[in-house]
mmCIF file of C-alpha atoms and ligand atoms in Angstrom:
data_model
loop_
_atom_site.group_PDB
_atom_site.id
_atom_site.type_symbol
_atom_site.label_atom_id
_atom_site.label_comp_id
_atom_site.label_asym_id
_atom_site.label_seq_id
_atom_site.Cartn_x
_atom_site.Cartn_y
_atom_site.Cartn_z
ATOM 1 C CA UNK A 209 -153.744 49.241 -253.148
ATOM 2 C CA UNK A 210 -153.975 45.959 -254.084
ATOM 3 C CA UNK A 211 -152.765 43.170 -251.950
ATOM 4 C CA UNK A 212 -150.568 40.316 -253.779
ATOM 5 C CA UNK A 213 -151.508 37.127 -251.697
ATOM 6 C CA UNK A 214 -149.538 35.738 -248.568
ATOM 7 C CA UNK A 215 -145.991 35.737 -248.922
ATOM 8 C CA UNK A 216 -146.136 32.797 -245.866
ATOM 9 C CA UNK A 217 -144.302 30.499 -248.220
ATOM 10 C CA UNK A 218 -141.275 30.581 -250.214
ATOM 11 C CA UNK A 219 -143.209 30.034 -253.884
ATOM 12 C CA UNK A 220 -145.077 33.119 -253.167
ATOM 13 C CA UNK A 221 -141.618 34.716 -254.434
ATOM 14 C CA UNK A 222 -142.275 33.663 -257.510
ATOM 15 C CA UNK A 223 -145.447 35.031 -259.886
ATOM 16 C CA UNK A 224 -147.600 32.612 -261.614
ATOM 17 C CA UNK A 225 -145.227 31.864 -264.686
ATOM 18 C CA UNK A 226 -142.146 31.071 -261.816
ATOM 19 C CA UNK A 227 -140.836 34.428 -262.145
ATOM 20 C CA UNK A 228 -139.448 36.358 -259.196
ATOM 21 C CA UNK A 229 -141.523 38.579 -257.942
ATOM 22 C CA UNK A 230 -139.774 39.188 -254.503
ATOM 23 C CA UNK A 231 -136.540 37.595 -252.972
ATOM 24 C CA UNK A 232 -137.967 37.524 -249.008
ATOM 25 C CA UNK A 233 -135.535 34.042 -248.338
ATOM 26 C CA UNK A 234 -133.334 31.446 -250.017
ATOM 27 C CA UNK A 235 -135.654 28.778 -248.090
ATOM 28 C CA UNK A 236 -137.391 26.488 -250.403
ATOM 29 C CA UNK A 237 -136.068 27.983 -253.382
ATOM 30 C CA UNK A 238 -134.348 25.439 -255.345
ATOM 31 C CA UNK A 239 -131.456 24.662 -256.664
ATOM 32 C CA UNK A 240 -132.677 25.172 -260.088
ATOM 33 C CA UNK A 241 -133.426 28.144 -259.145
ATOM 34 C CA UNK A 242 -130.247 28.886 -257.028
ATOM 35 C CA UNK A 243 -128.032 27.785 -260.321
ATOM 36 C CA UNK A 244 -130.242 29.885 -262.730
ATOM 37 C CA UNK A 245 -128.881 33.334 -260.479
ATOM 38 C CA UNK A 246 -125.353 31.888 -260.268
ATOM 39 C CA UNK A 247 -125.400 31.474 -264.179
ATOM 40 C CA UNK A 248 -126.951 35.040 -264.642
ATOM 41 C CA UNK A 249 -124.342 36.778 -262.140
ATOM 42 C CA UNK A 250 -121.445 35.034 -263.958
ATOM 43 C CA UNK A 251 -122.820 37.159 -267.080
ATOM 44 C CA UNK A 252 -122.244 40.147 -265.342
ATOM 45 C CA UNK A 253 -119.155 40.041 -263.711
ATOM 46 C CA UNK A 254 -116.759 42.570 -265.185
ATOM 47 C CA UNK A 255 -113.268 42.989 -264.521
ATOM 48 C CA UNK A 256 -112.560 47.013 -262.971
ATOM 49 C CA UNK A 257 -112.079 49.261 -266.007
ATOM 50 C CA UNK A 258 -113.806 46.798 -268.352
ATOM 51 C CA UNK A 259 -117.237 47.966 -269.875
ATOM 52 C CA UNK A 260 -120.380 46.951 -268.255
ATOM 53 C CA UNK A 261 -122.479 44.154 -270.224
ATOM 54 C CA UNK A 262 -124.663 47.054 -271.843
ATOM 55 C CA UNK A 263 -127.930 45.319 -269.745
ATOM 56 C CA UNK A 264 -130.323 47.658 -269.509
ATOM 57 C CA UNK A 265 -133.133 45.990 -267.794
ATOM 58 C CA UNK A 266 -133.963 48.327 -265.299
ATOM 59 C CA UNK A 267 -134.629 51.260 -267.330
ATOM 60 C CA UNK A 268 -137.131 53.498 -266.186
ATOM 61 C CA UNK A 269 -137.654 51.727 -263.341
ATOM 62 C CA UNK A 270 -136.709 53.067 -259.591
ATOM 63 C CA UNK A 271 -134.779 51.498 -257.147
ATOM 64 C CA UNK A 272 -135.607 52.867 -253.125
ATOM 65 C CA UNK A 273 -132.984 51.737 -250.668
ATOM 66 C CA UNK A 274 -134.217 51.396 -246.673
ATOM 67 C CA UNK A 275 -131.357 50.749 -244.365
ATOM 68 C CA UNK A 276 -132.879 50.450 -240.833
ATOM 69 C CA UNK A 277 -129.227 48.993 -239.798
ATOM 70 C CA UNK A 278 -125.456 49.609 -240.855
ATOM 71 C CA UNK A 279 -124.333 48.317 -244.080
ATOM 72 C CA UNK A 280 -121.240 49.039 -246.391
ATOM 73 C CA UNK A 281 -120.900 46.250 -248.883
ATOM 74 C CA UNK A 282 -124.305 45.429 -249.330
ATOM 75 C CA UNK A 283 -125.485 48.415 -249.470
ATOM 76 C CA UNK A 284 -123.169 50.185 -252.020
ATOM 77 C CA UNK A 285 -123.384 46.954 -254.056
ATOM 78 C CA UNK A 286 -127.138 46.704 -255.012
ATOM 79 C CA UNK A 287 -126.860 50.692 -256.115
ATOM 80 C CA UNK A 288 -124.008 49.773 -257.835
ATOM 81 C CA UNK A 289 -125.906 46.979 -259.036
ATOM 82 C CA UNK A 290 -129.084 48.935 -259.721
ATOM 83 C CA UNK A 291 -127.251 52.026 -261.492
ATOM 84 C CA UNK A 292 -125.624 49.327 -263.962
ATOM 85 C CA UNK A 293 -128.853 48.072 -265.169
ATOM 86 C CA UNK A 294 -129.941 51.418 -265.904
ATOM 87 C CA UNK A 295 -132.087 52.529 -263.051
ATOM 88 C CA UNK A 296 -132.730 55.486 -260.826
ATOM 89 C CA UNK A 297 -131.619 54.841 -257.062
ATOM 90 C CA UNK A 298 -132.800 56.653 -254.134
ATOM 91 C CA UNK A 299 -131.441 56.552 -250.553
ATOM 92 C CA UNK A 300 -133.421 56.966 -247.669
ATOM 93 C CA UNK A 301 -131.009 58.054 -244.927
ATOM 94 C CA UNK A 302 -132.886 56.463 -241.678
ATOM 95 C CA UNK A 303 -131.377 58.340 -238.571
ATOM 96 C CA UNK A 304 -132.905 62.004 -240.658
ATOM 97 C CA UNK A 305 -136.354 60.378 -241.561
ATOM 98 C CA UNK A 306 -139.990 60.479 -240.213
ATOM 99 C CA UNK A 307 -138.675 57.005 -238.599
ATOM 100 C CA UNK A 308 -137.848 59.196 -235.919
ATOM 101 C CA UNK A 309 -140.979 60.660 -235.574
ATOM 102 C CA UNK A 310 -142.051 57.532 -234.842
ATOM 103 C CA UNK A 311 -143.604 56.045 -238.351
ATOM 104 C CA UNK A 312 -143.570 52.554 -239.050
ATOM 105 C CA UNK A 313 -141.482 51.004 -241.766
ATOM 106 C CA UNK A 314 -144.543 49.812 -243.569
ATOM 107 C CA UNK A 315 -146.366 53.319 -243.735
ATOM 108 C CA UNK A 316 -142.905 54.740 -244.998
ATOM 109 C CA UNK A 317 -142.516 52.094 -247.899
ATOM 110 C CA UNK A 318 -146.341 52.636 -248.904
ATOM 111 C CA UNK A 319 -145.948 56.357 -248.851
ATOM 112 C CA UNK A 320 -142.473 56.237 -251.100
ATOM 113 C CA UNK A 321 -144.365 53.280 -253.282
ATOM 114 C CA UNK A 322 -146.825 55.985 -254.167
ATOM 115 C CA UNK A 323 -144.099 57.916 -255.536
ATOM 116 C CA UNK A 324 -143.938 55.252 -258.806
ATOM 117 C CA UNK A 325 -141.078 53.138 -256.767
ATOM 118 C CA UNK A 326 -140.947 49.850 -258.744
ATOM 119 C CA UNK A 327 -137.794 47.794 -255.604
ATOM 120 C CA UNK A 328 -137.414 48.224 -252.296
ATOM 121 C CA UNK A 329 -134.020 47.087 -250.728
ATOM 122 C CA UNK A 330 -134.928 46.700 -247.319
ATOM 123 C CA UNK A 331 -132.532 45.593 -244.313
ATOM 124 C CA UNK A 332 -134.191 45.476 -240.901
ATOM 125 C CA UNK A 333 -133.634 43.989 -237.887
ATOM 126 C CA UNK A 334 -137.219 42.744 -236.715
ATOM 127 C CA UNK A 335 -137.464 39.200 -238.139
ATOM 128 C CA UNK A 336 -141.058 38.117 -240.156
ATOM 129 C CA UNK A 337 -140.745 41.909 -241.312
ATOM 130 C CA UNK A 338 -140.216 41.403 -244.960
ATOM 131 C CA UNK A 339 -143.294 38.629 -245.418
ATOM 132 C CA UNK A 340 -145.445 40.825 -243.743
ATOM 133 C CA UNK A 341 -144.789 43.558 -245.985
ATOM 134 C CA UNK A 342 -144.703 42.143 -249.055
ATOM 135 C CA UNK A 343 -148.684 41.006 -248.504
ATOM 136 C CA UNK A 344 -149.773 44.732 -248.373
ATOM 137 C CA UNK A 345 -147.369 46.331 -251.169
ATOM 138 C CA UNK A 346 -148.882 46.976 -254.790
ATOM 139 C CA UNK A 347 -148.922 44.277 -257.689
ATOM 140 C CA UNK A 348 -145.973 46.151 -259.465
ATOM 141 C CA UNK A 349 -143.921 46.428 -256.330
ATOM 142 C CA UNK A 350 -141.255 43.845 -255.270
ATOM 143 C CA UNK A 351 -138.804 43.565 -252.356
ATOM 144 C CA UNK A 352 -135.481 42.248 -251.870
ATOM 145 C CA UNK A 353 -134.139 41.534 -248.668
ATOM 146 C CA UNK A 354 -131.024 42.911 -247.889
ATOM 147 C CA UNK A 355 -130.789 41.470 -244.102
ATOM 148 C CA UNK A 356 -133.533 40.884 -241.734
ATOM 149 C CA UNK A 357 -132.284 40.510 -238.198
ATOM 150 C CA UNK A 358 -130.868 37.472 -237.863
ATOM 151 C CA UNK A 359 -133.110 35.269 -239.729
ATOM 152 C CA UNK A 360 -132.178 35.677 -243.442
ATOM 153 C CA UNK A 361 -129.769 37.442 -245.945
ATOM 154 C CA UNK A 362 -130.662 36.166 -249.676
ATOM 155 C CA UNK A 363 -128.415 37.936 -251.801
ATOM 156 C CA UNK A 364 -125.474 37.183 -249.380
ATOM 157 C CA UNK A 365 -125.792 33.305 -249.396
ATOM 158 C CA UNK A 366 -126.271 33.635 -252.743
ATOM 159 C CA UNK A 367 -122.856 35.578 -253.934
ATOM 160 C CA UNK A 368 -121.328 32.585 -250.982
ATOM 161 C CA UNK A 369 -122.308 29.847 -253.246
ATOM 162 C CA UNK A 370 -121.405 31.433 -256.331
ATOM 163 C CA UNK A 371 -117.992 31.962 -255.314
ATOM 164 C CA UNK A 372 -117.968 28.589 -253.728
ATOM 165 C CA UNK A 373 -119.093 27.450 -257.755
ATOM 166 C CA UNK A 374 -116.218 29.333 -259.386
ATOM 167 C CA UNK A 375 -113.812 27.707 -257.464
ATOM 168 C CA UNK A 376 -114.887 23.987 -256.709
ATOM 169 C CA UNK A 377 -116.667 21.368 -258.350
ATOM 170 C CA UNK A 378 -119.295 19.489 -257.511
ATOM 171 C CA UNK A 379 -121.088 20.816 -253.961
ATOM 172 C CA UNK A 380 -122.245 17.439 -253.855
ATOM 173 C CA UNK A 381 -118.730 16.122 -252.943
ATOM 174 C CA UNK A 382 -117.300 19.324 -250.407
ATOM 175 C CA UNK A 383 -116.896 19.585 -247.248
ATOM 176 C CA UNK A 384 -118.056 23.120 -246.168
ATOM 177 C CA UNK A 385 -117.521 24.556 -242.380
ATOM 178 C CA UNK A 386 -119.048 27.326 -241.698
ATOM 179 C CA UNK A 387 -118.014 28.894 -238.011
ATOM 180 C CA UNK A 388 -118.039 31.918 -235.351
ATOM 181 C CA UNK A 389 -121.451 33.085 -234.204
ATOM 182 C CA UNK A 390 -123.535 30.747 -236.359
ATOM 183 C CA UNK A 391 -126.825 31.509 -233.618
ATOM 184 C CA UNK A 392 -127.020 35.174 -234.645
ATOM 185 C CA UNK A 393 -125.516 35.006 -238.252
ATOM 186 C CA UNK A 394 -128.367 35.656 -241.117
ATOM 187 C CA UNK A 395 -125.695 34.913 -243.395
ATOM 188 C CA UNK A 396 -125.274 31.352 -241.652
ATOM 189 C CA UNK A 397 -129.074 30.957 -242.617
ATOM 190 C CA UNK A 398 -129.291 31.916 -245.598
ATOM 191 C CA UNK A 399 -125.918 30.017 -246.797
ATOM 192 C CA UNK A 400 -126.968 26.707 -245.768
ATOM 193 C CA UNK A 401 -130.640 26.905 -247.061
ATOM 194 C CA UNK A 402 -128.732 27.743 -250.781
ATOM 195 C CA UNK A 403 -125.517 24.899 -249.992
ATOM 196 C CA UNK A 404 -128.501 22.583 -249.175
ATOM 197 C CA UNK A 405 -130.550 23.221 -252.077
ATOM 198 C CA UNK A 406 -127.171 22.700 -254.129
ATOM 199 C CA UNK A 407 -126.924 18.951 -252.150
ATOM 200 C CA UNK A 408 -123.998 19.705 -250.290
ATOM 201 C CA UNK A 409 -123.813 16.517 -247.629
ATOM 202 C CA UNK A 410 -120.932 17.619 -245.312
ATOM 203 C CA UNK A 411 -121.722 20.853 -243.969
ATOM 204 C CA UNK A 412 -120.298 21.527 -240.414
ATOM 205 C CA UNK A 413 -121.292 24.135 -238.244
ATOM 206 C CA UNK A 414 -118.223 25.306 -235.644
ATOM 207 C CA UNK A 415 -119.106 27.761 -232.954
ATOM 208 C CA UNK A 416 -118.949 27.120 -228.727
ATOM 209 C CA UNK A 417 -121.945 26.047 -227.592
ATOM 210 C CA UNK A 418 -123.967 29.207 -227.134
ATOM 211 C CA UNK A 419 -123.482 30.141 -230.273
ATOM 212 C CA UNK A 420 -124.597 26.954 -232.550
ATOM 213 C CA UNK A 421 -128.022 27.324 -233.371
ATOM 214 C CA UNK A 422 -130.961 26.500 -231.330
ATOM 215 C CA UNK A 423 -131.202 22.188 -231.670
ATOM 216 C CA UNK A 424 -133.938 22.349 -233.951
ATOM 217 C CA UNK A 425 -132.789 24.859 -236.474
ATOM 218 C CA UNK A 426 -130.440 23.633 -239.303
ATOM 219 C CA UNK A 427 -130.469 19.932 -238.394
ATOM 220 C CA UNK A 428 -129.125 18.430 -241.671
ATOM 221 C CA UNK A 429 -125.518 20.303 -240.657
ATOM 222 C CA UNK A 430 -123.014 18.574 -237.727
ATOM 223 C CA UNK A 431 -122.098 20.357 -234.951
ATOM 224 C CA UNK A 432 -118.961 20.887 -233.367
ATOM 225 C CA UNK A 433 -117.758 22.650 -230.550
ATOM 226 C CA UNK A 434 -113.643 22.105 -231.176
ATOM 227 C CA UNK A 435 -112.622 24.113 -233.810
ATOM 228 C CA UNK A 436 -109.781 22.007 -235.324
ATOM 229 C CA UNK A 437 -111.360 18.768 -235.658
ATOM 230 C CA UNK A 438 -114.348 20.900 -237.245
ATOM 231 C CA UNK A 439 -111.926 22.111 -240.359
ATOM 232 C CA UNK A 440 -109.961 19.176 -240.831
ATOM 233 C CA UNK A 441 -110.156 18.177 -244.313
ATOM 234 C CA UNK A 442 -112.714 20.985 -245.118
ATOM 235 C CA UNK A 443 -112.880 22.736 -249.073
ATOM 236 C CA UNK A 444 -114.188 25.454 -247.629
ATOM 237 C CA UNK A 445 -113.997 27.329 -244.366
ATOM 238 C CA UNK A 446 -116.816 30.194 -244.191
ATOM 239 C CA UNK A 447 -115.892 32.387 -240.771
ATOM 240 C CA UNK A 448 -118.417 34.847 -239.324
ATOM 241 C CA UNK A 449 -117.999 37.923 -236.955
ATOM 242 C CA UNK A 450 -119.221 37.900 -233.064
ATOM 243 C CA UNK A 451 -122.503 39.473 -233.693
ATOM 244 C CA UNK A 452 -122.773 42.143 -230.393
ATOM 245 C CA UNK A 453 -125.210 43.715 -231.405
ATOM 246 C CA UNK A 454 -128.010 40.517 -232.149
ATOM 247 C CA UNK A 455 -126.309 38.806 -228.333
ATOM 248 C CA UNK A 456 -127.838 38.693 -224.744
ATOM 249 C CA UNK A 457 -125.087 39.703 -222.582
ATOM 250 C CA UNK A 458 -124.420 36.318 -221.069
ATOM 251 C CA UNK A 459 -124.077 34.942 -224.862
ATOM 252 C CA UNK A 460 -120.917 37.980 -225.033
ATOM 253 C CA UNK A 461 -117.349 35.585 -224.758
ATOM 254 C CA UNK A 462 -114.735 36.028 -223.226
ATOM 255 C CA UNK A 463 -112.599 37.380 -225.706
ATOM 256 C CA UNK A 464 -109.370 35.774 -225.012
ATOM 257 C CA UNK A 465 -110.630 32.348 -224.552
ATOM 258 C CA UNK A 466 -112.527 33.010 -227.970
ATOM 259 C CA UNK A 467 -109.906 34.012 -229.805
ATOM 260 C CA UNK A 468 -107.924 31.184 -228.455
ATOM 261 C CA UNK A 469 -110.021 28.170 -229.772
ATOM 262 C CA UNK A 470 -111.649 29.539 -232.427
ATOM 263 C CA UNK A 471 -109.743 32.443 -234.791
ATOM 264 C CA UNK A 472 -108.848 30.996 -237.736
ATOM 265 C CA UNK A 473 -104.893 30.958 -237.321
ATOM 266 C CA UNK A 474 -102.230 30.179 -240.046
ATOM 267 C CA UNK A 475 -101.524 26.860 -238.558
ATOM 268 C CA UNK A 476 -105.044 26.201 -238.017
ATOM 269 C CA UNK A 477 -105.819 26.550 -241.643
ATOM 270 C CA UNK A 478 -102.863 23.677 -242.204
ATOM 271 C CA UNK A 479 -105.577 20.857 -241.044
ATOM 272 C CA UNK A 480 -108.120 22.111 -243.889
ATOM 273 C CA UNK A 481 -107.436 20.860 -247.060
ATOM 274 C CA UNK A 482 -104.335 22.374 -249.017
ATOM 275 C CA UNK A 483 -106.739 23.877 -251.782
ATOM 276 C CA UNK A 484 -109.298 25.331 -249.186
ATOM 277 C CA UNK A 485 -110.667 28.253 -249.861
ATOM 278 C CA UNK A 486 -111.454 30.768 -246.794
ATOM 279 C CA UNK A 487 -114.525 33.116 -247.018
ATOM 280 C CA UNK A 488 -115.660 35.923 -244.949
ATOM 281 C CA UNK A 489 -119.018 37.904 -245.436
ATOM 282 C CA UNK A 490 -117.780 41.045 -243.285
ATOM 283 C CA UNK A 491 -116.488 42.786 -241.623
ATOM 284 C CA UNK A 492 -114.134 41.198 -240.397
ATOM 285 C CA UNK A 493 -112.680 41.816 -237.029
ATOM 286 C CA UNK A 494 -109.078 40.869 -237.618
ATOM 287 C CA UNK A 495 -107.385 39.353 -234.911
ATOM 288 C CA UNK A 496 -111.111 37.767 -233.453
ATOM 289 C CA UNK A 497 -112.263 35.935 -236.265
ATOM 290 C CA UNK A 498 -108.745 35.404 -238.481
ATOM 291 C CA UNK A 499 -105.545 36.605 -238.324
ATOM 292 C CA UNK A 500 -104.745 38.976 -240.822
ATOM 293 C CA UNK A 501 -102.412 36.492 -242.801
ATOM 294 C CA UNK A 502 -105.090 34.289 -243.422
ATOM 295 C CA UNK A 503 -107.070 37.107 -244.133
ATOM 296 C CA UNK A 504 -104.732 38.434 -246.933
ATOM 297 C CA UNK A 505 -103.268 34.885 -247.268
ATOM 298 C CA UNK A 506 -103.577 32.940 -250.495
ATOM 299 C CA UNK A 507 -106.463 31.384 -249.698
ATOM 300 C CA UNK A 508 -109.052 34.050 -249.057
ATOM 301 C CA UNK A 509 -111.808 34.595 -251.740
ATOM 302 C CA UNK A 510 -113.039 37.079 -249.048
ATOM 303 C CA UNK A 511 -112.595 39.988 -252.015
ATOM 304 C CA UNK A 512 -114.058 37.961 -254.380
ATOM 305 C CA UNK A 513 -117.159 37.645 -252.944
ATOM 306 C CA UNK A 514 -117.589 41.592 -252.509
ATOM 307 C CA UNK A 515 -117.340 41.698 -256.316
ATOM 308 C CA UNK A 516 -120.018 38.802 -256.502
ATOM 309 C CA UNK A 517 -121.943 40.709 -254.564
ATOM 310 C CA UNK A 518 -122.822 43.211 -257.093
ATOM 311 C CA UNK A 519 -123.180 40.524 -259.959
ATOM 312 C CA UNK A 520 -125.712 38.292 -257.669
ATOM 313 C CA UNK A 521 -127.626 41.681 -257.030
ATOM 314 C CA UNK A 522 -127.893 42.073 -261.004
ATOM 315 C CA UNK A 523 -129.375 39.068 -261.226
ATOM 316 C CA UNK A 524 -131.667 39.295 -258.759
ATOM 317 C CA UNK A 525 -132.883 42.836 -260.102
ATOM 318 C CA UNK A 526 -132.582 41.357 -263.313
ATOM 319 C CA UNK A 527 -134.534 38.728 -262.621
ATOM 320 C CA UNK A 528 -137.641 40.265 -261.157
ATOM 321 C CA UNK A 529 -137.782 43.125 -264.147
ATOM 322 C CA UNK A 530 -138.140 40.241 -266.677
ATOM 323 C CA UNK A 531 -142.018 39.548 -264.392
ATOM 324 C CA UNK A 532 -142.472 43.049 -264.320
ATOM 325 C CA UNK A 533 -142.188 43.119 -268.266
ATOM 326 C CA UNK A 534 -143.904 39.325 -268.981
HETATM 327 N N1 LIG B 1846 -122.517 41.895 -243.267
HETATM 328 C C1 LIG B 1846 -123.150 40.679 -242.794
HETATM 329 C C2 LIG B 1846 -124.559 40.949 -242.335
HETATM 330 O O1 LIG B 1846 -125.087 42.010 -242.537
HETATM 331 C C3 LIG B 1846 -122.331 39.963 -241.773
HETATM 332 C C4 LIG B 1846 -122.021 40.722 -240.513
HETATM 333 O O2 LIG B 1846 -122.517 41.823 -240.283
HETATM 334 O O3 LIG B 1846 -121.271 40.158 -239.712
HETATM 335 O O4 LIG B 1846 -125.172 40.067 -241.773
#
């Protein structure tokens, strides 16, 4: 076993020549970094039916997948994204493993790593998880973080931007809102680490009180507690699901009043900018979050980004294997 260094800051992603090595966070990456992914997932978006770009990067190399919590799109997406660059995949299914005999996650990933495992997808809800295991994994092993608890979610704020990119210019000049349960939302996190990197200015964060972010986290974004003077004039409206399962049960709204002030409604949507585009990481809870007409409306690039997802996820595989062969 040979330890690879602290992974206590974001560089440690990256190897010696600025390859990556691991994808832990988006935090501190920058956006040269951030734009060299988008430009790479572009070059692997294919339309359904359409050949695959013939990439083979991840031949002979094995992907292992550790769910600790639910998942559908990302999940599905980095084996589809694995299986189109040419490797093996293997699924650990969580609720059937020695996890329930009570073995930690790290002495499950080092017994699979002896099994010649070159990834690890992990998502987990114990935050600081990730770092910690990247320090004792092997040189030749790397992790990608698929969701830890609700500190971080790379790949997702990274498919948010790039569909934010093939739609708008300039993240300099946008107005981005991102709202719902922004306190418990890795996505939120992640998101705004990668629209900061990219110099977006006006970013507003949209939630009742108890469920913006703690006063120290996320500074750089403006808060607001009413909804409609939060969107007005916004390019891009990000909404977020009640996360239940991440709240205290005084944080739990009333449901009513929620829905009331902040679901994104048709009319609602009239005070963002006529262009706006209206994103959703899912799932959604239709009805809580948005109406269903907004959420089928013309305006939602919600499907989009599920296809980005598996074209970010290339990259990011993609990515790595080019250290692994350097
Ligand atoms: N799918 C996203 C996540 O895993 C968002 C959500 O669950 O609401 O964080």
């Amino acid at each position: 076993m040979h330890a690879t260094g602290t992974v206590s800051g974001v560089n440690e992603q990256l190897d010696s020549q600025g390859h990556l090595r691991h994808l832990v966070t988006l935090d501190g990456l920058s956006g040269d970094v951030l734009t060299g992914l988008m430009d790479r997932a572009e070059a692997y978006l294919i339309a359904p039916g359409q050949p695959g770009p013939g990439d083979r990067s991840l031949e002979g190399l094995t992907v292992c997948q550790l769910f600790y919590e639910a998942s559908t799109r990302t999940k599905i997406s980095f084996e589809l994204a694995a299986r189109r660059l040419g490797a093996d995949v293997v699924n650990l299914v969580i609720p059937s493993s020695s996890a329930t005999k009570g073995e930690t996650v790290l002495d499950t990933l080092l017994t699979i790593q002896s099994m010649a495992v070159d990834f690890f997808v992990i998502r987990h809800k114990e935050a600081g998880l990730m770092r910690n295991i990247a320090t004792q994994v092997c040189d030749r092993t790397s992790l990608i973080n698929a969701g830890e608890g609700q500190q971080s979610h790379p790949t997702q704020g990274l498919l948010d931007v790039l569909t934010i990119r093939q739609h708008k210019k300039d993240f300099e000049n946008l107005s981005i809102a991102i709202t719902g349960d922004i306190r418990h939302s890795r996505v939120a996190r992640s998101t705004c680490h990668a629209l900061l990197a990219l110099g977006v200015h006006d970013l507003r964060l949209i939630a009742p009180e108890n469920l913006l972010p703690e006063s120290n986290e996320l500074t750089h974004a403006r808060r607001y507690t009413d909804f409609d003077a939060g969107i007005t004039d916004c390019d891009v409206i990000m909404m977020l699901r009640l996360q239940k399962e991440r709240m205290q049960s005084g944080d739990i709204p009333d449901l009513d009043s929620y829905r009331k002030h902040y679901c994104l409604t048709s009319p609602r949507l009239k005070l963002a900018r006529g262009d706006a585009i209206v994103m959703h990481p899912g799932p959604i809870n239709r009805g809580i979050d948005m109406d269903s007409e907004v959420v089928d409306g013309r305006q939602s690039v919600i499907h989009q980004q599920v296809g980005n997802g598996v074209a970010v996820r290339m990259a990011v595989f993609a990515a790595i294997a080019d250290g692994k062969k350097s």
